[in-house]
XYZ file of C-alpha atoms in Angstrom:
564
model
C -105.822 -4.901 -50.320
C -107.574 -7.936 -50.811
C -107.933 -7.485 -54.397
C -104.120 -7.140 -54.843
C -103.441 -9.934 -52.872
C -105.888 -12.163 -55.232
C -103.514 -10.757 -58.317
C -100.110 -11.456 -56.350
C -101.595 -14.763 -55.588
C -102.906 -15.030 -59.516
C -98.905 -13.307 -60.839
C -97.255 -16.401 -58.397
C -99.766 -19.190 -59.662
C -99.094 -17.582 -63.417
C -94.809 -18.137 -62.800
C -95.212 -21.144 -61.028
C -97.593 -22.570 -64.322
C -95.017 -20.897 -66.634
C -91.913 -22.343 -64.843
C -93.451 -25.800 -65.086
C -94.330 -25.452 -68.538
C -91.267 -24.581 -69.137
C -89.244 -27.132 -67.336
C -92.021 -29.661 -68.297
C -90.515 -28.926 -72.363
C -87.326 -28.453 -71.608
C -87.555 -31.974 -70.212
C -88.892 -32.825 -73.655
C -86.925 -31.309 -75.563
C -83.645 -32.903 -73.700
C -85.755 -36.695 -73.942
C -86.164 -35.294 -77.855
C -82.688 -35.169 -77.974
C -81.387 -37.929 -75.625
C -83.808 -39.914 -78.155
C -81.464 -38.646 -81.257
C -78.568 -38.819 -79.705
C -79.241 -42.592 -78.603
C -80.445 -43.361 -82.796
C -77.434 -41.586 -83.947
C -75.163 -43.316 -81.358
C -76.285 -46.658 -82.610
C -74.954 -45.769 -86.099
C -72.407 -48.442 -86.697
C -68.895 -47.495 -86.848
C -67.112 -48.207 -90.455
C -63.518 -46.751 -90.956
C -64.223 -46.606 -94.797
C -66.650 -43.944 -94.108
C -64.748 -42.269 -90.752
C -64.225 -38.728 -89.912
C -60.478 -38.548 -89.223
C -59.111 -35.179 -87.016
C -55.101 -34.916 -87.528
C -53.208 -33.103 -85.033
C -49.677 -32.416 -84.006
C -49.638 -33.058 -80.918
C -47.347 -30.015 -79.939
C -49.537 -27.332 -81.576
C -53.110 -28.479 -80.254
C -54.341 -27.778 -77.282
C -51.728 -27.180 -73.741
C -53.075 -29.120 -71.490
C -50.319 -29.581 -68.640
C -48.445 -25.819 -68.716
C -45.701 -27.488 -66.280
C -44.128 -29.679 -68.902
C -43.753 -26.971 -71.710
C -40.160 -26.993 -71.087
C -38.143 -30.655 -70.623
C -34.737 -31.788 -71.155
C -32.974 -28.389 -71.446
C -34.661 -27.940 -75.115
C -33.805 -24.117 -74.417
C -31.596 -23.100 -77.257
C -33.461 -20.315 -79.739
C -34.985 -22.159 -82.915
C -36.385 -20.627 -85.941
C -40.016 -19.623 -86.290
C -42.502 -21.979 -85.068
C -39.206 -24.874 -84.857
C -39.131 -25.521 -81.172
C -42.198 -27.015 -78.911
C -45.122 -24.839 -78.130
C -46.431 -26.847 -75.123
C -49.081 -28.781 -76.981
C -49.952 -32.334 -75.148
C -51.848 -35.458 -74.642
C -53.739 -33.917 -71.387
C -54.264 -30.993 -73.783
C -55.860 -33.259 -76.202
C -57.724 -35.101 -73.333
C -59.688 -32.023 -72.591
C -60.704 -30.849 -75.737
C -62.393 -34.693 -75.812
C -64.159 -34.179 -72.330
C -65.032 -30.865 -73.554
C -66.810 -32.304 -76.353
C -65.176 -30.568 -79.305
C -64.471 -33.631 -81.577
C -67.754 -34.883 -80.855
C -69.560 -31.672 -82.080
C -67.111 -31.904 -85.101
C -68.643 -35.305 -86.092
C -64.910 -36.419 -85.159
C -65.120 -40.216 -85.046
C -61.154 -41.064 -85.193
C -58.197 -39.072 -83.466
C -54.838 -39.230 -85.509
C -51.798 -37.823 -83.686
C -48.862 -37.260 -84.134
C -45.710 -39.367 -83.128
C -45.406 -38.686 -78.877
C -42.321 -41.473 -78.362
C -39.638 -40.068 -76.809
C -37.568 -37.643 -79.458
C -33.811 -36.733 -79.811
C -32.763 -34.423 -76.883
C -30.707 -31.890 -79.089
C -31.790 -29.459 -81.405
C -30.106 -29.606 -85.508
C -29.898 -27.082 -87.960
C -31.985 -28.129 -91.338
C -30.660 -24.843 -93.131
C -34.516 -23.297 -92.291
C -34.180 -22.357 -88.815
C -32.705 -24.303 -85.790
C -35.131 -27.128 -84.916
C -35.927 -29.489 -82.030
C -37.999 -32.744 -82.950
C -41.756 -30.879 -81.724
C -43.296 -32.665 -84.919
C -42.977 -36.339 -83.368
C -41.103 -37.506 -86.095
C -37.660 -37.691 -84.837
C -37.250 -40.773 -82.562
C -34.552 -41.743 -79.807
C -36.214 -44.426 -77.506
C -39.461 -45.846 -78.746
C -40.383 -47.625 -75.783
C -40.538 -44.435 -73.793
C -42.831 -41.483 -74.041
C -41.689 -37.733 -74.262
C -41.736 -35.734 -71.481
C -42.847 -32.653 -73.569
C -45.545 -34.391 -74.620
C -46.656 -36.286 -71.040
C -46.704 -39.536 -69.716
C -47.838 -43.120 -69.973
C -50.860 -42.497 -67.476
C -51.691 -39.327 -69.487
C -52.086 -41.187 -72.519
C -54.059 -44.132 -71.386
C -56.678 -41.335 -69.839
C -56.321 -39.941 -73.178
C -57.569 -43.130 -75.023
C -60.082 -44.069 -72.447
C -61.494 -40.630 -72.985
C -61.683 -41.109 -76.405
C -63.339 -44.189 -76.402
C -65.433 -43.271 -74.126
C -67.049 -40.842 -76.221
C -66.575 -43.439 -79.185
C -63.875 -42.089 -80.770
C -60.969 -44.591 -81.821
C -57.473 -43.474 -81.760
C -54.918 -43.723 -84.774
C -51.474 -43.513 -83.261
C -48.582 -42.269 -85.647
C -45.840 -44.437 -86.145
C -42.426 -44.445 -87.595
C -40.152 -47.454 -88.383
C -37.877 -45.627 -91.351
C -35.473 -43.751 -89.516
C -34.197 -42.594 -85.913
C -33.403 -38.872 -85.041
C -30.795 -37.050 -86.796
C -27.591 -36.790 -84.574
C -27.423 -33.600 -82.458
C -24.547 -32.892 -79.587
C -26.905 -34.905 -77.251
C -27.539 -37.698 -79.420
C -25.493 -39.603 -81.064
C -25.968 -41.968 -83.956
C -27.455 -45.444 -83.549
C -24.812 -48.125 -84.393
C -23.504 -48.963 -87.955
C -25.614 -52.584 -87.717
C -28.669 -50.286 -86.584
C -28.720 -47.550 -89.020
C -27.184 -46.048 -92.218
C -26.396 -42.496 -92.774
C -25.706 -42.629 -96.398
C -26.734 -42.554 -99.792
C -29.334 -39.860 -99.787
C -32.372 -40.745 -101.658
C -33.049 -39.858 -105.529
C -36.339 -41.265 -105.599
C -36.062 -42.555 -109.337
C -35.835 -46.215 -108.109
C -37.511 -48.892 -106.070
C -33.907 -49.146 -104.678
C -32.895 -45.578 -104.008
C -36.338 -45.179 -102.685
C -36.074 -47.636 -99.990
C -32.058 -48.277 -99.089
C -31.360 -44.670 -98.555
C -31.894 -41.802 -96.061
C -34.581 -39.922 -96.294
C -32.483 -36.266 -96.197
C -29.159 -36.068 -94.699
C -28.287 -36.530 -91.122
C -31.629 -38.650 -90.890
C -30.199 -42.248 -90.135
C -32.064 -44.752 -91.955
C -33.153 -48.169 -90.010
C -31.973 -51.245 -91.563
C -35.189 -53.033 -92.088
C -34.332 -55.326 -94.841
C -31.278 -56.637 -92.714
C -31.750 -60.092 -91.217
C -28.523 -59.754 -89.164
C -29.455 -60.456 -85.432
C -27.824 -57.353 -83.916
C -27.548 -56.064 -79.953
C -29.204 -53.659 -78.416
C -27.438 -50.159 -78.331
C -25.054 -49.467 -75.859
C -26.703 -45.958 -74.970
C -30.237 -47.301 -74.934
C -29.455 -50.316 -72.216
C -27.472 -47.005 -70.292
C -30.390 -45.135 -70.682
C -33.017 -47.835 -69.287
C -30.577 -48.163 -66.186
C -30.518 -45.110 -65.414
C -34.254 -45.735 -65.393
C -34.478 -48.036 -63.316
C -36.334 -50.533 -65.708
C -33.597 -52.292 -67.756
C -34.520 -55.628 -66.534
C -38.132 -55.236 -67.944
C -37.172 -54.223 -70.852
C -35.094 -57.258 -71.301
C -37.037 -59.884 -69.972
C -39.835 -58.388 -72.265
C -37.985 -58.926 -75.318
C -37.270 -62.274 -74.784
C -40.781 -62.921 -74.505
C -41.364 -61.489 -77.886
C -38.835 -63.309 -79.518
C -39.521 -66.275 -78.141
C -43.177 -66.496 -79.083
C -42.493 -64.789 -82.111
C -39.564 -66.584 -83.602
C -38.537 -63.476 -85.021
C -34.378 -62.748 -85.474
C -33.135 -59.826 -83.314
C -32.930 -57.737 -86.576
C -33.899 -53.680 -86.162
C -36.862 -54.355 -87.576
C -38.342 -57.159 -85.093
C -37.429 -54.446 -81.832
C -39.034 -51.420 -82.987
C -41.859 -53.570 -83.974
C -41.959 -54.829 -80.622
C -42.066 -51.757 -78.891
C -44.278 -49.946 -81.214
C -46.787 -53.041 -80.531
C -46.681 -52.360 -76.965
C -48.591 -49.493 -76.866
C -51.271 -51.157 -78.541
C -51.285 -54.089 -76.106
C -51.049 -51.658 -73.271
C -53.574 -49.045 -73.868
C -55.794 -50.567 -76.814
C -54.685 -47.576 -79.778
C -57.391 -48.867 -82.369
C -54.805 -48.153 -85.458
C -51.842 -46.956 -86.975
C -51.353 -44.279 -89.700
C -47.719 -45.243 -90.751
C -44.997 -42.773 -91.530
C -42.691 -43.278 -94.844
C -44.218 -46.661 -96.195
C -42.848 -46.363 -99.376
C -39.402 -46.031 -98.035
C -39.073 -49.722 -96.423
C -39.448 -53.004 -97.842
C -43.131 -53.706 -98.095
C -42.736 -57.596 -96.254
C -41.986 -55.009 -92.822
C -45.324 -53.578 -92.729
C -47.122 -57.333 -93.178
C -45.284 -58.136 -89.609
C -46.022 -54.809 -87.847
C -49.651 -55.300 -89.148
C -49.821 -58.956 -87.640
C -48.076 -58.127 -84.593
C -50.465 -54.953 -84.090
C -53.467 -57.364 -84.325
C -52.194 -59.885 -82.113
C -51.675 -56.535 -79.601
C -55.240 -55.209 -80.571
C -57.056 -58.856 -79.790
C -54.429 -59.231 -76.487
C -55.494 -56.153 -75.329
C -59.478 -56.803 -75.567
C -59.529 -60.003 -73.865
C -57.884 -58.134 -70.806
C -60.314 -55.065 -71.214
C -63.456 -56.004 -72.468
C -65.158 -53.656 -70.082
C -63.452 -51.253 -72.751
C -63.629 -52.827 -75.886
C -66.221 -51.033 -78.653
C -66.945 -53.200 -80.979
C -65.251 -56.160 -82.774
C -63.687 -54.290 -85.302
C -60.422 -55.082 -86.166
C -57.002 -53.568 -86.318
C -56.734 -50.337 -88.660
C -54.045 -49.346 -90.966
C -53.830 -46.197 -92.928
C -50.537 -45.578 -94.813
C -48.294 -42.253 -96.375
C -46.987 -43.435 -99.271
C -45.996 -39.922 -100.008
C -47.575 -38.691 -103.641
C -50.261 -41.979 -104.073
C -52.954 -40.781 -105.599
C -56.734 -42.547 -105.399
C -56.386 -43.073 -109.533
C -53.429 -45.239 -109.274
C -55.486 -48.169 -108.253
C -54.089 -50.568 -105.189
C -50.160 -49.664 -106.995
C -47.408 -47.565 -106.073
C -44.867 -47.311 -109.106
C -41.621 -46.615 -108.233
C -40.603 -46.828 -111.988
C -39.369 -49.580 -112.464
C -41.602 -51.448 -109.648
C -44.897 -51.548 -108.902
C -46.307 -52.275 -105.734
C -49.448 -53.242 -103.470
C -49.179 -52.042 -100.438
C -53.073 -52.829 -99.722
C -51.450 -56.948 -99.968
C -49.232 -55.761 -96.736
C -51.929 -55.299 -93.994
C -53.022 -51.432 -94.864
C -56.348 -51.123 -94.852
C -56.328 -47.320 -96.814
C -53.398 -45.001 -98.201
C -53.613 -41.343 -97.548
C -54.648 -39.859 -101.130
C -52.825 -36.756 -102.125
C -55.204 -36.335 -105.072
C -57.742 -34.598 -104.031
C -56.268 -30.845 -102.804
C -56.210 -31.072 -106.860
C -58.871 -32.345 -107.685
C -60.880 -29.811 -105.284
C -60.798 -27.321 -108.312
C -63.215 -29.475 -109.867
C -67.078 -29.403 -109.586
C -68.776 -31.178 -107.079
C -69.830 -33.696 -109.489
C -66.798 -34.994 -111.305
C -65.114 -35.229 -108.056
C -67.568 -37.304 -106.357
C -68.439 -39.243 -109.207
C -64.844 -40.233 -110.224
C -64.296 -41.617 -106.086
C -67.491 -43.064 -106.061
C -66.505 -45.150 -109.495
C -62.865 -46.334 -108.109
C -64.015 -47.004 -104.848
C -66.208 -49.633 -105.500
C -63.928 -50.983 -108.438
C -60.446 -50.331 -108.759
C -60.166 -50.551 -104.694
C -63.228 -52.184 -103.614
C -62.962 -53.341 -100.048
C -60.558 -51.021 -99.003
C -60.519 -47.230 -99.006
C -57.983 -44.006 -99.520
C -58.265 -41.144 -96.875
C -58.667 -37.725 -98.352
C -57.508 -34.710 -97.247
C -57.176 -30.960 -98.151
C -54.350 -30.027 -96.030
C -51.412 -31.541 -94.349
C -48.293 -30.921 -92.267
C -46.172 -31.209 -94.968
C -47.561 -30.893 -98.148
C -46.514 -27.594 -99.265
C -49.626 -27.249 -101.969
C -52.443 -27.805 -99.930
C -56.159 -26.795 -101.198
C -57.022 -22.831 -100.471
C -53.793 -22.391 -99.044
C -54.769 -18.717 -98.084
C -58.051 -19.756 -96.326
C -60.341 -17.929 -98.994
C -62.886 -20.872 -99.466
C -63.604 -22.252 -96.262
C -67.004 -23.487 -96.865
C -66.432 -25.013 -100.007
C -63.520 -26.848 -98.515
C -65.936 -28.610 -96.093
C -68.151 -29.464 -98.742
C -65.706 -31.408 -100.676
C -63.861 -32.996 -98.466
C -66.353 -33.998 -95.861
C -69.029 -35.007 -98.653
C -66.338 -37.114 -100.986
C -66.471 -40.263 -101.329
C -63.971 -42.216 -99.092
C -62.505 -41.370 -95.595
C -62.115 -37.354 -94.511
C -59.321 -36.388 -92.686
C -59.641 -32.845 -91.033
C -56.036 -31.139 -90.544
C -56.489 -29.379 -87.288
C -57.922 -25.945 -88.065
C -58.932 -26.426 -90.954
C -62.232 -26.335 -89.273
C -61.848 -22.966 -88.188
C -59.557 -21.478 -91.457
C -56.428 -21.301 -89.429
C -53.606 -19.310 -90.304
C -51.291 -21.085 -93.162
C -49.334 -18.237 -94.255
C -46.763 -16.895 -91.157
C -44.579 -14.508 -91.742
C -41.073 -15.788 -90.873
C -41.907 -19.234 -90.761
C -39.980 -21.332 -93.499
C -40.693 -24.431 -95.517
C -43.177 -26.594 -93.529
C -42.883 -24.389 -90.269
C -45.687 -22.462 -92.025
C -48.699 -24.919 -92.124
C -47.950 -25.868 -88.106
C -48.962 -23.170 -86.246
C -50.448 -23.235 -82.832
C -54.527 -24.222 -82.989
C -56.763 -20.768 -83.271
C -58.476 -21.151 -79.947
C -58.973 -17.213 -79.273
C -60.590 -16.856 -82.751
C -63.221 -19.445 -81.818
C -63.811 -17.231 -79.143
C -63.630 -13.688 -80.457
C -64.241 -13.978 -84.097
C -67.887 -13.958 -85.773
C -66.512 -15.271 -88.848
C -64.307 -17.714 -86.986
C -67.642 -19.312 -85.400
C -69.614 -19.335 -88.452
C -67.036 -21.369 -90.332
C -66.689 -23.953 -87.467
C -70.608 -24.209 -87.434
C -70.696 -25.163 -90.991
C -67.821 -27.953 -90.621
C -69.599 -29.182 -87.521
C -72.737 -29.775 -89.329
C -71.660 -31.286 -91.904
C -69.000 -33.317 -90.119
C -71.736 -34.562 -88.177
C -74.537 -35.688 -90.421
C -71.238 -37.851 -92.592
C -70.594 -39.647 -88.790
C -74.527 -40.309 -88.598
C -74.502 -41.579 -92.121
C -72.026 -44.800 -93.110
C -73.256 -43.888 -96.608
C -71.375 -40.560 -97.655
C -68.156 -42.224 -96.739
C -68.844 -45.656 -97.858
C -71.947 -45.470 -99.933
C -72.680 -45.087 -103.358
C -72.973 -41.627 -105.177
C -75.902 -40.589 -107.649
C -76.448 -37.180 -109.286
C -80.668 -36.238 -108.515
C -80.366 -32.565 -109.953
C -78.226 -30.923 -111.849
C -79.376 -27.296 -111.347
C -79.857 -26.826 -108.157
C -76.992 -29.667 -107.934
C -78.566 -32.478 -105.676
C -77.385 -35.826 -105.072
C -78.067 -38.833 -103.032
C -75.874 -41.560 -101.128
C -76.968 -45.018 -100.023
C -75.291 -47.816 -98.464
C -76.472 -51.623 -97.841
C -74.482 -54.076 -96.669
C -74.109 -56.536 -93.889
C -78.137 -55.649 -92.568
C -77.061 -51.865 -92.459
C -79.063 -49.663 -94.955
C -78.402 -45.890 -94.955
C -79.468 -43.191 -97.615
C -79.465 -39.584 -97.692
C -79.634 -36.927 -99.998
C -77.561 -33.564 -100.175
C -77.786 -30.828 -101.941
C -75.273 -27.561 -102.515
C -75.227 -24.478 -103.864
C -78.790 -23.870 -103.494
C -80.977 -21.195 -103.774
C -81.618 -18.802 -100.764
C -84.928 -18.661 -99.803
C -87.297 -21.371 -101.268
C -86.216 -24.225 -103.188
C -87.541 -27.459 -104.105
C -85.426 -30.767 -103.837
C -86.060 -33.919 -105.493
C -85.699 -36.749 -103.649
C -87.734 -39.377 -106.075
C -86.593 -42.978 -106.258
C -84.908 -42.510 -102.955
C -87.906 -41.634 -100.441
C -91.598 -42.313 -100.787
C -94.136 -39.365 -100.542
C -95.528 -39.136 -97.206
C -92.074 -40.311 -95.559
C -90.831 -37.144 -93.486
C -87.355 -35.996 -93.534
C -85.713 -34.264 -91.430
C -82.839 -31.261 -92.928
C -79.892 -31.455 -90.765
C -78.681 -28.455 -91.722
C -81.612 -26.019 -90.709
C -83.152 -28.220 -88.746
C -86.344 -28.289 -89.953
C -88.565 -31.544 -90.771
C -90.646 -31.784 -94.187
C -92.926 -34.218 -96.070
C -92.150 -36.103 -99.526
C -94.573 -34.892 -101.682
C -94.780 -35.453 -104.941
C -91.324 -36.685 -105.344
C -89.889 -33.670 -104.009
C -89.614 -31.702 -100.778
C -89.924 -27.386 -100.227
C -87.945 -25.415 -97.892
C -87.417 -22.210 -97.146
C -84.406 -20.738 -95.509
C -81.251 -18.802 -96.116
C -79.018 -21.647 -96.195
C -77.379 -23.258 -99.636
C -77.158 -26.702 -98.061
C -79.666 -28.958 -97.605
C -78.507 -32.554 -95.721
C -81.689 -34.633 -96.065
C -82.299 -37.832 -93.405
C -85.389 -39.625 -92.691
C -86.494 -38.745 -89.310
C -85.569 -40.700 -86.697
């Protein structure tokens, strides 16, 4: 009896020691990674080398199920056409939950969440309400489909939190199309004719964009009133006399002439001065006068640096105001220039910072080597202190890259390793669905996000992990986005980035389509033997030996940091 008693007594002390040794490394390994976390937190934030996630706001994530259905938008709609219930508390969680962060997500775009045309229209592909964003009736107002004021400040307070800025979609081109609840701004407002050809400078800009899409008149310098409708609307909610006694602020420490222009630049400023949105991306540049986006720009910044003095318990850092542009078909080789035909012009000289490039979904069907090394060469020439952001797919770019999701992993590689911003297109992180049956025109590349294959489908998982990684180790390194590119090896293909500027230094070196099993990597000229290194990827740590390091695993990506 004794005896077993000594062995219970020996079994508890044995648990106890193992519990504690247990707890004793789990404590070490969370200070381990606390410790990483803290190096790779202090990795300065650069938007030329950012790690953009683009959403539509209705198709993310449904956050608030009781506002899925507002305003009467009841009436049937073609496939995918009408609002899904996606929403700013929807994107909220999915920040809390940590999902951008593990997707090396350092920048939030969404899409447009003013308040959009009641009534539904008929664009000859389905009947359609205004889900997308794009399709504005009051700008100083949120949609209720979408949530409220105090839903997005929690939204952007999230973000930031987790030090991810927000890029709030704008649009100054155009109103809503007219529907039987909304009627058409007024003729010194808007015009609702000629279509645009899109040969000309002219019939680029002074035009509608398609029919029934009234086009703001942003060149006019007419003062004009406000519409009779909107002041209607505000008194029926109960804040007209804010609204008014808030323009005349603005124009009276503006000096601006009550033009279109000057109003919806005013209200589109407010929500940076309210809730601190760190940038734009701007809808339709190409189709308004290029002097409008100089004065949004300066009257964004004067927001941005507003809204910092009154928040600086909030404020990241001290970088500045962002722009990012859609001049719809600018491609990276075109320099800082736009042509038009018969003009050329600069919109980098008109406060945006980068232009979305719709290059590279083409040139992604070129080896890893000409595409990098052709970015990495304009980059630091032909658009030196600015940058393009690149992207594979898009809402409405019917040609996107791998259109049928066959080459998932390849598609990370390219666009989260080229040089120059990334922009992830929601889901493309997890091969969503681009092809739905039904679904016409643009309806197609917007479904709803593929939540339930994250959680059901092997595959599904296996394609996120490799985006995460890699998304990751480019928001830990300023120097894939921003740095400069040079070919190592050719067979296996390695290649190393570096960036120093300002007191920051960064390098790392990549390589792809390696060998399974072992494989050697140079990394001469870039790290010393002895340094250790540490491969993000398998997460294993090696020694420079020789000029080169040896691993062994069944992974063709290696992404190469010195250890922390």
């Amino acid at each position: 009896m004794n005896k077993c008693l000594s062995l219970l007594a020996l079994a508890s002390l044995f648990i106890v020691s193992c519990k504690q040794a247990y707890e004793s490394q789990t404590e070490q390994n969370s200070n381990n990674q606390e410790l990483v976390t803290k190096t790779k937190k202090e990795t300065p934030f650069l938007w030329e080398g950012a790690n953009i996630y683009f959403l539509l706001t209705d198709r993310f994530y449904n956050g608030n199920t009781k506002n899925d259905t507002t305003l009467n938008r009841t009436n049937p709609t073609g496939p995918l056409r009408g609002f899904m219930g996606g929403d700013i508390a929807g994107i909220t969680q999915k920040i809390n939950e940590g999902y951008f962060t593990n997707l090396g997500v350092n920048a939030i775009w969404f899409t447009p969440v003013v308040e959009q045309v009641h009534g539904d229209t008929d664009e000859n592909t389905g009947n359609t309400y205004g889900y997308h964003g794009y399709w504005t009736k009051d700008w100083t107002a949120l949609d209720p489909n979408f949530g409220t004021k105090k839903e997005l400040k929690t939204m952007i307070r999230s973000a930031h939190d987790k030090g991810i800025r927000v890029l709030m979609d704008v649009v100054l081109n155009h109103t809503g199309p007219v529907t039987d609840k909304d009627s058409i701004w007024p003729k010194d407002w808007v015009r609702n004719q000629p279509t645009c050809k899109f040969t000309t400078y002219e019939n680029t800009t002074s035009c509608t964009l398609v029919d029934n899409l009234p086009d703001i008149l942003t060149k006019s310098d007419t003062a004009v009133k406000l519409p009779k409708f909107l002041l209607k609307k505000w008194k029926s909610e109960g804040r007209l006399n804010t609204e008014i006694k808030e323009l005349e602020r603005f124009f009276e420490r503006t000096g601006y002439a009550r033009v279109p222009r000057a109003y919806i630049i005013k209200w589109l400023t407010d929500y940076v001065k309210e809730f601190g949105i760190d940038g734009y991306r701007v809808d339709t540049v190409k189709h308004v006068e290029e002097q409008v986006w100089a004065e949004l720009y300066k009257e964004a910044s004067y927001a941005f640096d507003l809204w910092k003095k009154m928040n600086k318990n909030e404020v990241l850092d001290d970088t500045p105001f962002y722009m990012m542009g859609e001049v719809y078909n600018y491609g990276i080789s075109g320099g800082k220039s736009y042509d038009f035909g018969d003009k050329k012009v600069n919109y980098f000289d008109y406060g945006f910072n980068s232009l979305i490039n719709f290059e590279l979904k083409s040139d992604a069907a070129k080896d890893y080597e000409r595409i990098f090394k052709k970015y990495d060469s304009l980059l630091h020439k032909d658009l030196k202190d600015y940058s393009v952001v690149n992207y594979l797919t898009s809402h409405d770019d019917a040609q996107p890259f791998d259109k049928d999701r066959k080459s998932p992993y390849k598609s990370a590689n390219i666009l989260l390793l080229t040089p120059g911003i990334s922009q992830i297109y929601y889901g493309d992180e997890t091969a969503r669905n681009l092809n739905i049956p039904g679904a016409i025109g643009d309806a197609t590349l917007r479904s709803f996000m593929n939540w339930e294959e994250i959680d059901n489908s092997r595959k599904t998982k296996s394609i996120l992990a490799h985006w995460q990684k890699l998304g990751q180790f480019r928001k830990n390194h300023l120097a894939i986005g921003a740095g400069k590119h040079k070919r190592i090896g050719k067979n296996p293909y390695v290649f190393s980035r570096t960036y120093t500027k300002d007191n920051i230094k960064d390098k790392v070196v990549i390589g792809l389509d390696l060998p399974k099993g072992k494989k050697t990597i140079w990394v001469k000229d870039i790290f010393k033997d002895g340094i250790k290194l540490f491969d993000s990827y398998s997460e294993t740590t090696v020694t420079v030996a020789n000029g080169k390091v040896l691993l062994n695993n069944e992974f063709d990506v290696a992404l190469l940091e010195m250890v922390p």
